[in-house]
Coordinates of C-alpha atoms in Angstrom, one line a residue:
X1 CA -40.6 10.3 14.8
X2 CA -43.6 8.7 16.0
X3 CA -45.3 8.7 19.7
X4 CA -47.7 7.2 21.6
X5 CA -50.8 6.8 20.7
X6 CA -52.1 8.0 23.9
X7 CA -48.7 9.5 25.4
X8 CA -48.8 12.5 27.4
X9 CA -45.7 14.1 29.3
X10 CA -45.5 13.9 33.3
X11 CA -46.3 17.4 34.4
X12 CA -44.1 19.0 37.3
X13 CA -47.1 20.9 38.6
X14 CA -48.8 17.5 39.4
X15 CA -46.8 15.5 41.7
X16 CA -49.5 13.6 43.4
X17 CA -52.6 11.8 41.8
X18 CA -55.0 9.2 42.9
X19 CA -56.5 6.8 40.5
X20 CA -60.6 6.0 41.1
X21 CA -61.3 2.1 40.1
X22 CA -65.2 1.9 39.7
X23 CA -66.3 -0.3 36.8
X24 CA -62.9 -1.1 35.2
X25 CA -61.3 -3.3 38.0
X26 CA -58.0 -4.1 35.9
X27 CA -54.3 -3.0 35.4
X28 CA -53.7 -3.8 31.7
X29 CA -54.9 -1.1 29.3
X30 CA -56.9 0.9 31.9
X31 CA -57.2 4.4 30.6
X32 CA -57.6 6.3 33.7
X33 CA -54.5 4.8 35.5
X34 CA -52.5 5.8 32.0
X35 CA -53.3 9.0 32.2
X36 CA -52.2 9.4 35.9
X37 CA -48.9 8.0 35.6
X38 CA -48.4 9.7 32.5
X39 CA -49.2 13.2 33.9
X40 CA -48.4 12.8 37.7
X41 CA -45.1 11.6 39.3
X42 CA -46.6 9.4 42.1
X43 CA -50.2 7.7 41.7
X44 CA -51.8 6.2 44.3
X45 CA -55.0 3.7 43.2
X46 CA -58.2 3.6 45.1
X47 CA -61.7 1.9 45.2
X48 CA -64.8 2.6 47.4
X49 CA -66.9 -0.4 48.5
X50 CA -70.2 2.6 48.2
X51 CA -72.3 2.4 50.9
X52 CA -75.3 4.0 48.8
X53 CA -75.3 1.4 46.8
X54 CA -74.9 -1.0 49.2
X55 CA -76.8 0.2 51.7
X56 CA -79.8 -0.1 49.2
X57 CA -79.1 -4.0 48.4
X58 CA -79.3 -4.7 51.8
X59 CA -82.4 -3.2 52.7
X60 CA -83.9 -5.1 49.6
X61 CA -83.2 -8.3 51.6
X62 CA -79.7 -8.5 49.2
X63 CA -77.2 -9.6 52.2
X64 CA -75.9 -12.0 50.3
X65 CA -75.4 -10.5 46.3
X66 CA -72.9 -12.5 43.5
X67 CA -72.1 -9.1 42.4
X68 CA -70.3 -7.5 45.7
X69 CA -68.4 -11.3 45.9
X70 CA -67.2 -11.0 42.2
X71 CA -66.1 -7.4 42.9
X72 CA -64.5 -8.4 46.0
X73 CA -62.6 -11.3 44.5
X74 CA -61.6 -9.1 41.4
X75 CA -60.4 -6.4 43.8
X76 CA -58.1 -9.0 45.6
X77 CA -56.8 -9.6 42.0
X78 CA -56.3 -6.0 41.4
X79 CA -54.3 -5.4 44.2
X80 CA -52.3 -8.4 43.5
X81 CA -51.8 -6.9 39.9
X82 CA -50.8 -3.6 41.1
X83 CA -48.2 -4.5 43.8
X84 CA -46.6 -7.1 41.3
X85 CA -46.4 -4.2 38.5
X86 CA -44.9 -1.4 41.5
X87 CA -42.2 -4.5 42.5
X88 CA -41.3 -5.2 38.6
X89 CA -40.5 -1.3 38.2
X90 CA -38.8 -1.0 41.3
X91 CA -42.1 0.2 43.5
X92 CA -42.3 -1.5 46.8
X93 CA -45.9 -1.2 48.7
X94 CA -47.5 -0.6 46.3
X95 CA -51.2 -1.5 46.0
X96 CA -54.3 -0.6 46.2
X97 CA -56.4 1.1 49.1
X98 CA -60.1 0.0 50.0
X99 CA -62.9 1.5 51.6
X100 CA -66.2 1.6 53.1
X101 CA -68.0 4.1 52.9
X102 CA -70.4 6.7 50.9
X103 CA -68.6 7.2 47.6
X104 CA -69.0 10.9 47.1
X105 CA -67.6 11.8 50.3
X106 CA -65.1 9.0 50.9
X107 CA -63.3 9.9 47.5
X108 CA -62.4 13.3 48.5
X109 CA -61.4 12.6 52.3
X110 CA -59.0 10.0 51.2
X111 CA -57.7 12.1 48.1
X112 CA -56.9 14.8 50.9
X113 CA -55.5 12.7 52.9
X114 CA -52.9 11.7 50.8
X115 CA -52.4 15.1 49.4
X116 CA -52.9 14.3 45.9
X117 CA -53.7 17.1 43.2
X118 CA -55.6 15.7 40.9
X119 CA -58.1 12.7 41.0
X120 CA -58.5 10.3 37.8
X121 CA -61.5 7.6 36.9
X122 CA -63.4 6.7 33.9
X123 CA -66.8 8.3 32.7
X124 CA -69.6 6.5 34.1
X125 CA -72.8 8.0 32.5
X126 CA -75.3 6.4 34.3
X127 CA -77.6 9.0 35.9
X128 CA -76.9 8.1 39.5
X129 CA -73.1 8.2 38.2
X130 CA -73.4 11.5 37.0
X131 CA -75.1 12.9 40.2
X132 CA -72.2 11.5 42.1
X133 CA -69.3 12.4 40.5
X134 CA -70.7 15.9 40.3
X135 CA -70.8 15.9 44.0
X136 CA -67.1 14.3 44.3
X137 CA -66.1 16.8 41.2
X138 CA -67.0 19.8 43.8
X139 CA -65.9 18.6 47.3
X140 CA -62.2 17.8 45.2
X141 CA -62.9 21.7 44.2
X142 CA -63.0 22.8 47.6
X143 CA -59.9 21.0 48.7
X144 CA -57.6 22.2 45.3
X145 CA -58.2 18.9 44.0
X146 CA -59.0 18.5 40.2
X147 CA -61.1 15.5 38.8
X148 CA -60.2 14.0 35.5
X149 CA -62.3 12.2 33.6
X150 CA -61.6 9.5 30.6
X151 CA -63.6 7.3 28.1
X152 CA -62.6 3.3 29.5
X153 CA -66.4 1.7 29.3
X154 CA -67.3 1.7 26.0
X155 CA -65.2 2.2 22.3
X156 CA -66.9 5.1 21.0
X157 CA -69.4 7.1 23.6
X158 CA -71.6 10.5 24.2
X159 CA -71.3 12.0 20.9
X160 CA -68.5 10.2 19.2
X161 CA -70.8 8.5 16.4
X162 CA -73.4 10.8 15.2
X163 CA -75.4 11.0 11.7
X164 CA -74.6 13.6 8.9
X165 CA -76.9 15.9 10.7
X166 CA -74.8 15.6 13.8
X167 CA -77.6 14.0 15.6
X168 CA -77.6 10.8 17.4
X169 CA -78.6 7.4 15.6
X170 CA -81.6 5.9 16.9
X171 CA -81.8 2.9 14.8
X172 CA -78.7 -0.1 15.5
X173 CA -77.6 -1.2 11.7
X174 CA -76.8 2.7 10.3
X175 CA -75.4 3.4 13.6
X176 CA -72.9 -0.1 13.3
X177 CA -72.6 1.5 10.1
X178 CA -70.8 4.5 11.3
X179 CA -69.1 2.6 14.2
X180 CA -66.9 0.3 11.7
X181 CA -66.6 3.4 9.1
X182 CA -64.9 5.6 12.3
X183 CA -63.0 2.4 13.8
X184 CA -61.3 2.6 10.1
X185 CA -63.0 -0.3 8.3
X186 CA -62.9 2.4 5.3
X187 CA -59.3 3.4 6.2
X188 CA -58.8 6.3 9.2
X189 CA -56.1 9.1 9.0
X190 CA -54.2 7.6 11.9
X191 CA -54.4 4.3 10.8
X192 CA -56.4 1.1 11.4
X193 CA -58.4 0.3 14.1
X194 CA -56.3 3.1 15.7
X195 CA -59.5 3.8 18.7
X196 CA -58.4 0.3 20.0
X197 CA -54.8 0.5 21.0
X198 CA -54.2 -0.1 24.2
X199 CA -53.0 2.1 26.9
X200 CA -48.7 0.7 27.3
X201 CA -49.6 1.3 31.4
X202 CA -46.8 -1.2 32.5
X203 CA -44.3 1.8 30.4
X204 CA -45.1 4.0 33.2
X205 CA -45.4 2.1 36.2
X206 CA -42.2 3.6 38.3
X207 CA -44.3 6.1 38.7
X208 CA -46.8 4.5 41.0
X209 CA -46.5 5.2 44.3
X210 CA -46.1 3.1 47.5
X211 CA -49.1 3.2 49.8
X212 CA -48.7 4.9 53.2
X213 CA -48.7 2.2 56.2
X214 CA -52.1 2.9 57.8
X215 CA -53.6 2.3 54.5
X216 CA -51.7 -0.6 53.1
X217 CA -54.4 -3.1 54.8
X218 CA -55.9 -6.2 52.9
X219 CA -59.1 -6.0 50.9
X220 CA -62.0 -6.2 52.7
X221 CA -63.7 -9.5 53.6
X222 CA -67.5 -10.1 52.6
X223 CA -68.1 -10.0 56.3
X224 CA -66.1 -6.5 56.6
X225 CA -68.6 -5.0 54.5
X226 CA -71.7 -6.8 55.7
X227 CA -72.6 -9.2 53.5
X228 CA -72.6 -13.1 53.1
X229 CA -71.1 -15.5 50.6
X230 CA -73.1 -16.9 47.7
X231 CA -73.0 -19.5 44.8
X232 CA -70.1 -17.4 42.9
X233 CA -67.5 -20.5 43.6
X234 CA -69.3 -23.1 43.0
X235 CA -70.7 -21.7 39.5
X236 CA -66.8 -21.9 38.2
X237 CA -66.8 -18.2 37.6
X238 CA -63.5 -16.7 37.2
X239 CA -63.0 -13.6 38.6
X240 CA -60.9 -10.7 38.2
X241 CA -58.8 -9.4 35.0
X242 CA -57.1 -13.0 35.8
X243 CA -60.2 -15.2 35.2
X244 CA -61.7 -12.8 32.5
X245 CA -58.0 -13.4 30.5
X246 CA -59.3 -17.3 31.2
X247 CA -62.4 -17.0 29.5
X248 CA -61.0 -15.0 26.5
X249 CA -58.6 -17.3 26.0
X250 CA -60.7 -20.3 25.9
X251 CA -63.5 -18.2 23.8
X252 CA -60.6 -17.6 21.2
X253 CA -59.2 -20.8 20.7
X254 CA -62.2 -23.2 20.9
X255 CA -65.5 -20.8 19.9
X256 CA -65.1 -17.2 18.3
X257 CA -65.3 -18.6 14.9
X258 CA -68.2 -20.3 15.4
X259 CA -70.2 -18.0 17.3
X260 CA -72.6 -17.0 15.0
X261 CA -73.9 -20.3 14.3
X262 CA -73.8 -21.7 18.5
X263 CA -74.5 -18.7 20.0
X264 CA -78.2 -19.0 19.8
X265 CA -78.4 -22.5 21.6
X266 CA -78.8 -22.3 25.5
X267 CA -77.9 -26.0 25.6
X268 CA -74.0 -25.7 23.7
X269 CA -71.2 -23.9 25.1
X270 CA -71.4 -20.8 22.5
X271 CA -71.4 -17.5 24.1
X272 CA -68.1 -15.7 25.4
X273 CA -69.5 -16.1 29.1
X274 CA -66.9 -12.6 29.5
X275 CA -70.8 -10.2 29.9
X276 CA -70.1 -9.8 33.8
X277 CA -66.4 -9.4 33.2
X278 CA -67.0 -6.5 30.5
X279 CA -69.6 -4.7 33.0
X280 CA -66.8 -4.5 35.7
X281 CA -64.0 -3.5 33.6
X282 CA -62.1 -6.9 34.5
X283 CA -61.3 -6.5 30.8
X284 CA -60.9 -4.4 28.3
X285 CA -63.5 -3.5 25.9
X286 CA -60.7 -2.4 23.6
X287 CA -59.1 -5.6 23.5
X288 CA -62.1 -7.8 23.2
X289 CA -63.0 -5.4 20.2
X290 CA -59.7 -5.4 18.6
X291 CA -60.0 -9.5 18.8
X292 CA -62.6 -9.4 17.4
X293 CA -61.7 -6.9 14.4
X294 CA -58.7 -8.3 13.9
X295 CA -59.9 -11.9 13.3
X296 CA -63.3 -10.3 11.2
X297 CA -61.1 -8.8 8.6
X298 CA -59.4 -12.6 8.4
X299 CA -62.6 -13.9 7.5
X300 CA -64.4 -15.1 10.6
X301 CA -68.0 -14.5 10.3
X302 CA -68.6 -15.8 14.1
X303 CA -65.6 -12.9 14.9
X304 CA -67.9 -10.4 12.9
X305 CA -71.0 -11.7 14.4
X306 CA -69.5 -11.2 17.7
X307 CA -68.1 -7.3 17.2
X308 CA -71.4 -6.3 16.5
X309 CA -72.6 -7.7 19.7
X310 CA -69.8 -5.7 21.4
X311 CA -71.3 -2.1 19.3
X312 CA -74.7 -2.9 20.5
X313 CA -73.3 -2.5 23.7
X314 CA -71.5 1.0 22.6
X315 CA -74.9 2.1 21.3
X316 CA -77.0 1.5 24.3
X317 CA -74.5 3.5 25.5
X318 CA -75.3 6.5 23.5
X319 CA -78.7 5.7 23.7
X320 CA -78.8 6.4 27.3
X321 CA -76.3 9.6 27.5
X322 CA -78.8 11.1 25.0
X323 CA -81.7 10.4 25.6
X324 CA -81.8 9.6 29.8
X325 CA -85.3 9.6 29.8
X326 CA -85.5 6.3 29.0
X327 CA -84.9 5.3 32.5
X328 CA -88.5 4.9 33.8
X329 CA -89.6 5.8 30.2
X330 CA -90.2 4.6 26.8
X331 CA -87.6 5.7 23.7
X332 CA -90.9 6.1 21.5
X333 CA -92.5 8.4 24.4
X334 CA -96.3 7.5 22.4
X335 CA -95.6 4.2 24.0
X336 CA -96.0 5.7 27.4
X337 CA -99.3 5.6 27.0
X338 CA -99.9 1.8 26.8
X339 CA -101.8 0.2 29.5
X340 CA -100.2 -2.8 30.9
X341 CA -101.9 -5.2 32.7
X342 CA -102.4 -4.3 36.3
X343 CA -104.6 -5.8 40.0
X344 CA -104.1 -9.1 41.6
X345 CA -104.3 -10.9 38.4
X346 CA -101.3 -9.5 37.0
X347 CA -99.4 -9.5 40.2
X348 CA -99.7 -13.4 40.3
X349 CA -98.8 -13.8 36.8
X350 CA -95.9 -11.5 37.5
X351 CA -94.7 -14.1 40.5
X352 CA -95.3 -16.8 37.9
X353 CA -92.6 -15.1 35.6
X354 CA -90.5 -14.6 38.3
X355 CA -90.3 -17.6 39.9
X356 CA -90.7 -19.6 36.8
X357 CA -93.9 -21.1 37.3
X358 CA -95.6 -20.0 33.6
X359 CA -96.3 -23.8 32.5
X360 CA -93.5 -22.5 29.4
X361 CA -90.6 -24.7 30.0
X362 CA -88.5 -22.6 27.9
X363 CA -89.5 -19.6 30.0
X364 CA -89.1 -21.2 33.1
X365 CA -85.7 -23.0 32.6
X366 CA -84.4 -19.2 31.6
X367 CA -85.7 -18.3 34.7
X368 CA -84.5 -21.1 37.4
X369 CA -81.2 -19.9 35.8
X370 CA -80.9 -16.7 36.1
X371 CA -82.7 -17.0 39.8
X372 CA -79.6 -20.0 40.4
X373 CA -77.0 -18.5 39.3
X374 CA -77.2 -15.1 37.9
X375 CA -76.6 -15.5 34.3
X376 CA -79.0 -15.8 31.2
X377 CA -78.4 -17.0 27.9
X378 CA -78.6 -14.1 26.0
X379 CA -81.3 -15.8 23.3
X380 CA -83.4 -17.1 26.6
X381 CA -83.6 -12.8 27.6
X382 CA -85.3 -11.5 24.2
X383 CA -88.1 -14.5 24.8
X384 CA -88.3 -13.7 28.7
X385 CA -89.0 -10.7 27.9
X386 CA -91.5 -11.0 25.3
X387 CA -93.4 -13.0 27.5
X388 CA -93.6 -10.8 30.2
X389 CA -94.5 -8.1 27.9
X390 CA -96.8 -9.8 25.3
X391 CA -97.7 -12.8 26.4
X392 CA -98.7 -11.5 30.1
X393 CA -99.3 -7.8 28.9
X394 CA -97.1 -6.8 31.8
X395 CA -94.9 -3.4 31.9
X396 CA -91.8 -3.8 30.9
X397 CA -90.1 -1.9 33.9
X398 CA -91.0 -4.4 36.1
X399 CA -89.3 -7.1 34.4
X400 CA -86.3 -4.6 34.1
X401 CA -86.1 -3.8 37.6
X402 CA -85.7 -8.1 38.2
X403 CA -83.1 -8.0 35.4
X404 CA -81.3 -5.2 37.5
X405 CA -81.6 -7.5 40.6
X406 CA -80.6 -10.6 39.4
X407 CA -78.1 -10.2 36.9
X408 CA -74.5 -10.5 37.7
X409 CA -74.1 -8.2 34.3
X410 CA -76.4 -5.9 35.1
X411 CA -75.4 -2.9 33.0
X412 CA -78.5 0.1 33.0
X413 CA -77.5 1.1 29.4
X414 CA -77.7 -2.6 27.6
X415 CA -80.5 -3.9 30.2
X416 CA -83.0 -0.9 29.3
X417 CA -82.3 -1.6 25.4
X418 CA -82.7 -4.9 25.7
X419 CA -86.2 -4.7 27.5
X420 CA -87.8 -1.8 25.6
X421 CA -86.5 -3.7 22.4
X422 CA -88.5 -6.7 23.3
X423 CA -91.3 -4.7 24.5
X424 CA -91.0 -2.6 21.1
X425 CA -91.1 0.6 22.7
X426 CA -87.1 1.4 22.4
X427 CA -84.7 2.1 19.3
X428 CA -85.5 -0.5 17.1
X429 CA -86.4 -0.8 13.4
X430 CA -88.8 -3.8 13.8
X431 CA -92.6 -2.8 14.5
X432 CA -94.7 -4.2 17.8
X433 CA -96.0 -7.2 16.2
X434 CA -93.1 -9.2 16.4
X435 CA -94.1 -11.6 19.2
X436 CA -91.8 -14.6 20.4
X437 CA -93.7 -17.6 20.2
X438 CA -92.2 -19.7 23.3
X439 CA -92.8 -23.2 22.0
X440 CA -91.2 -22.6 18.5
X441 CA -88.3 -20.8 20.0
X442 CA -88.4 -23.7 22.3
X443 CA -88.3 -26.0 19.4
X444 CA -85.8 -23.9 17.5
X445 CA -83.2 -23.7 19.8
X446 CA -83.1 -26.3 22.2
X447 CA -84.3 -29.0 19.7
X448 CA -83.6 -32.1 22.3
X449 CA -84.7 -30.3 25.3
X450 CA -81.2 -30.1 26.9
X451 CA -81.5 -26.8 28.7
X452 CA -85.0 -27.6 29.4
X453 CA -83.7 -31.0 31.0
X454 CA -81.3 -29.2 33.0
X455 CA -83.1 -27.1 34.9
X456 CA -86.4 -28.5 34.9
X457 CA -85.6 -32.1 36.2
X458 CA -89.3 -32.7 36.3
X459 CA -89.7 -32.7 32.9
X460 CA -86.8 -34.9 31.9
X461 CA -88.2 -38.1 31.2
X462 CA -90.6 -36.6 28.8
X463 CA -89.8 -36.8 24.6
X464 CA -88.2 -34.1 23.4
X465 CA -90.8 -33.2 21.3
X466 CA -93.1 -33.2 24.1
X467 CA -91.1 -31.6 26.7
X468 CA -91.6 -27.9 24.6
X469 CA -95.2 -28.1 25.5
X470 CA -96.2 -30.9 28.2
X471 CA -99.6 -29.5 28.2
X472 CA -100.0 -30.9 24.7
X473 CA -99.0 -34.4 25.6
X474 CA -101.3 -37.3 25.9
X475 CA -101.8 -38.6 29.2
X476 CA -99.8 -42.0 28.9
X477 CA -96.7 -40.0 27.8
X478 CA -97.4 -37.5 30.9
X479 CA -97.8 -40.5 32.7
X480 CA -94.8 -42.5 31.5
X481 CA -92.4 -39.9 32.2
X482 CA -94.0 -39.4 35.9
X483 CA -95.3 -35.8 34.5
X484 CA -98.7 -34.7 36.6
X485 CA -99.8 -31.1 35.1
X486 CA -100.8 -28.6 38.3
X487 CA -98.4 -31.3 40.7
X488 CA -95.0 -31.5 38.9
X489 CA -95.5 -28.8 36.6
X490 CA -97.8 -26.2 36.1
X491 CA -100.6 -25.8 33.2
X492 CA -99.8 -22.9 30.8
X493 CA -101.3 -19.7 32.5
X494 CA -102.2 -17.7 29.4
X495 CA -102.5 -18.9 25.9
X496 CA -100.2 -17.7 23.7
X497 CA -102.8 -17.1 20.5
X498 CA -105.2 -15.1 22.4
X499 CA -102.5 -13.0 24.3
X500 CA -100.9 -12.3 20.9
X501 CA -104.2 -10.8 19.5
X502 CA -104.7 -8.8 22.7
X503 CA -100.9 -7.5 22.3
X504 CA -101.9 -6.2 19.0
X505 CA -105.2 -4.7 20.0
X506 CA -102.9 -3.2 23.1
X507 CA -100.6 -1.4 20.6
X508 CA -102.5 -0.3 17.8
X509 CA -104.3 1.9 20.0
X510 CA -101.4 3.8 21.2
X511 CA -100.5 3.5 17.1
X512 CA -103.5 4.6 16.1
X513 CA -103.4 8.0 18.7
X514 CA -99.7 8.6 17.7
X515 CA -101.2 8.6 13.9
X516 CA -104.2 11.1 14.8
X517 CA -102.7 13.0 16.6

């Protein structure tokens, strides 16, 4: 007789529980709710719009933030999905309950005031994270309340994959390596691919339970919660576990197998587009991983290509529940020691970045898109931040705090690998002279200047092999295409030769000390 892969029996001792939803705003194979319905005999479900977090948006001048609209619209979804479920197993009012309020006090007043036992959510290892739930973990204490905790976020996490030595990898390809060999690519003990079933929730459902009258409300508005409504709707995003099922779909019938050669091209329709979906738990990392697996070992090279985009995720994960310190800090702590660029100089040519105004076109069309709309090809974020970082000579923290600001994926774990990766001061094999050069990955990757073109109107008239560097055009061709240098677009304001040379010099100092010392 077989079981469940993840079956536990309802306990009598638990009749109450309350289920947490932070970053995994779905119903289908959602650990945390599993768990609860498995182990209590009514579960109630529960997210808190956090005031600390945002609080701190709005006082950055944030009032209006795609983020808090997608999670709004996905929690509208949610609570769709969870009275539909209760009504299908016989559950009437049931739903979820929103508030507004500081996180690590609201939890526990709300968990007390429906007299639960025992309050369930995912692990969230982000340091921030940890501080609060430690603080919810001991207010639930002093009520009787017990807080469980489950792995939802990531396939493998903390100190799941670790080398011979039992220590954690600190280089990506052995520690993919590992990933695949524990997944069961070399054959696992309780079968194959047996970390990616999903959790049967719907089997369980009876036991949700119906939500008390005063809190059976609507989810908050925008307004409710202070803030205003942004681009979200007119950028076609889908939201909630609906519109993330949308994507995947799509992504699966028209795109996975070619990934690996389209997903490099700002200008085609390659990528997923499911990054902001996966950072709020909209979907399941376990099913895009078992997609991806299952289609791999059928041959797919974009399907392989794709999975180990999903482990680097997994091991930025690790990365960051080992080694915290690299938040304000370099992996490779010699490299705290290099001097970045710093005065009025470097503050204008950090504004330039920002506001894309370096006279790169590649550089600035990334930027006018991720300042439009929140999103960045993926391709376009490894040559941002080169530039930034070796190009300008500027820290790397600053361009990870924009990142954190503008991204609708923003994800601590994946956007501080990404950045000290391109700055060459994280986990990575590859030693600090690889430089981006923006006009050959220009060249490279958007060949006929489409993504250029699109955001960078100015520039559209212009050749597409002119329109990677406009400051190498002659002046009839500037002229033809209406194209004044320092009026329609700026002049390049560093060289990319001499900074390379002075990115090297900047390094192999801190090399050279790390060596003598």
């Amino acid at each position: 007789m077989t079981t469940a892969p993840h079956a536990h029996p309802p306990q009598p001792d638990l009749p109450r529980a309350l289920v947490w939803f932070r970053r995994d705003l779905r119903v289908d194979d959602h650990a945390a709710l599993y768990h609860a319905l498995t182990q209590a005999r009514q579960v109630y479900c529960a997210f808190v719009f956090d005031r600390s977090i945002l609080d701190a948006l709005q006082a950055a001048g944030r009032q209006a933030d795609r983020r808090v609209e997608f999670i709004r619209d996905s929690l509208v979804d949610l609570d769709a999905q969870l009275r539909a479920l209760g009504q299908a197993h016989g559950v009437e009012g049931a739903g979820l309950i929103v508030r507004h309020g500081h996180a690590d006090t609201e939890l526990p007043a709300l968990a007390a005031e429906l007299g639960v036992q025992a309050v369930y959510c995912a692990h969230d290892d982000e340091p921030a994270a940890l501080t609060r739930d430690a603080k919810v973990r001991g207010r639930l204490a002093d009520a009787g309340i017990v807080l469980h905790t489950a792995k939802d976020v990531t396939v493998f996490e903390r100190s799941e994959v670790l080398t011979a030595t039992g220590s954690p990898y600190g280089v990506f390809t052995p520690y993919k390596n590992a990933w695949l060999k524990k997944l069961g690519a070399a054959g696992h003990p309780r079968g194959d691919g047996f970390y990616l079933r999903p959790y049967p929730v719907a089997r369980h459902a009876r036991h949700l339970a119906p939500r008390p009258p005063a809190l059976a409300l609507a989810v908050p508005t925008l307004a409710d919660i202070g803030f205003l409504p942004t681009n979200l709707h007119q950028l076609k995003l889908p939201t909630g576990s609906t519109g993330a099922l949308e994507l995947l779909d799509d992504f699966l019938e028209q795109r996975i197998d070619g990934y690996h050669d389209a997903r490099d091209y700002p200008a085609v329709k390659g990528p997923s587009y499911l990054s902001t979906h996966l950072r709020f738990g909209t979907v399941s990392i376990r099913r895009l991983a078992r997609e991806a697996w299952d289609r791999m070992r059928g041959g797919s090279r974009g399907a392989e290509v794709w999975l180990s985009e999903l482990i680097w995720r997994d091991f930025y994960h690790q990365v960051l529940h080992h080694h915290p310190r690299v938040v304000g800090h370099a992996f490779r702590p010699e490299y705290d020691a290099i001097r970045w660029e710093h005065g009025k100089q470097a503050e204008a040519l950090f504004a330039a970045w920002c506001e894309g105004r370096t006279g790169y076109p590649l550089v600035d069309a990334a930027m006018a898109q991720l300042n439009q709309t929140g999103y960045m090809h993926n391709r376009l974020r490894m040559v941002v931040a080169s530039f930034l970082t070796k190009d300008l000579g500027l820290d790397w923290r600053r361009g990870e705090a924009y990142f954190a600001i503008h991204l609708n994926d923003f994800d601590l774990a994946a956007n501080n690998g990404g950045w000290q990766w391109a700055a060459s001061t994280g986990c990575d094999a590859q030693p600090y002279f690889r430089i981006f050069n923006p006009v050959s990955q220009s060249e490279r990757f958007d060949p006929e200047g489409r993504f250029i073109q699109r955001y960078l109107p100015q520039l559209a008239r212009l050749a597409p092999k002119l329109i990677h560097a406009p400051w190498q055009a002659r002046p009839v061709d500037l002229a033809a295409a209406g194209v004044v240098l320092g009026r329609d677009y700026p002049a390049p304001i560093v060289d990319h030769a001499a900074a390379r040379e002075q990115t090297l010099a900047r390094f192999a100092v801190v090399k050279s000390r790390a060596i003598g010392s």
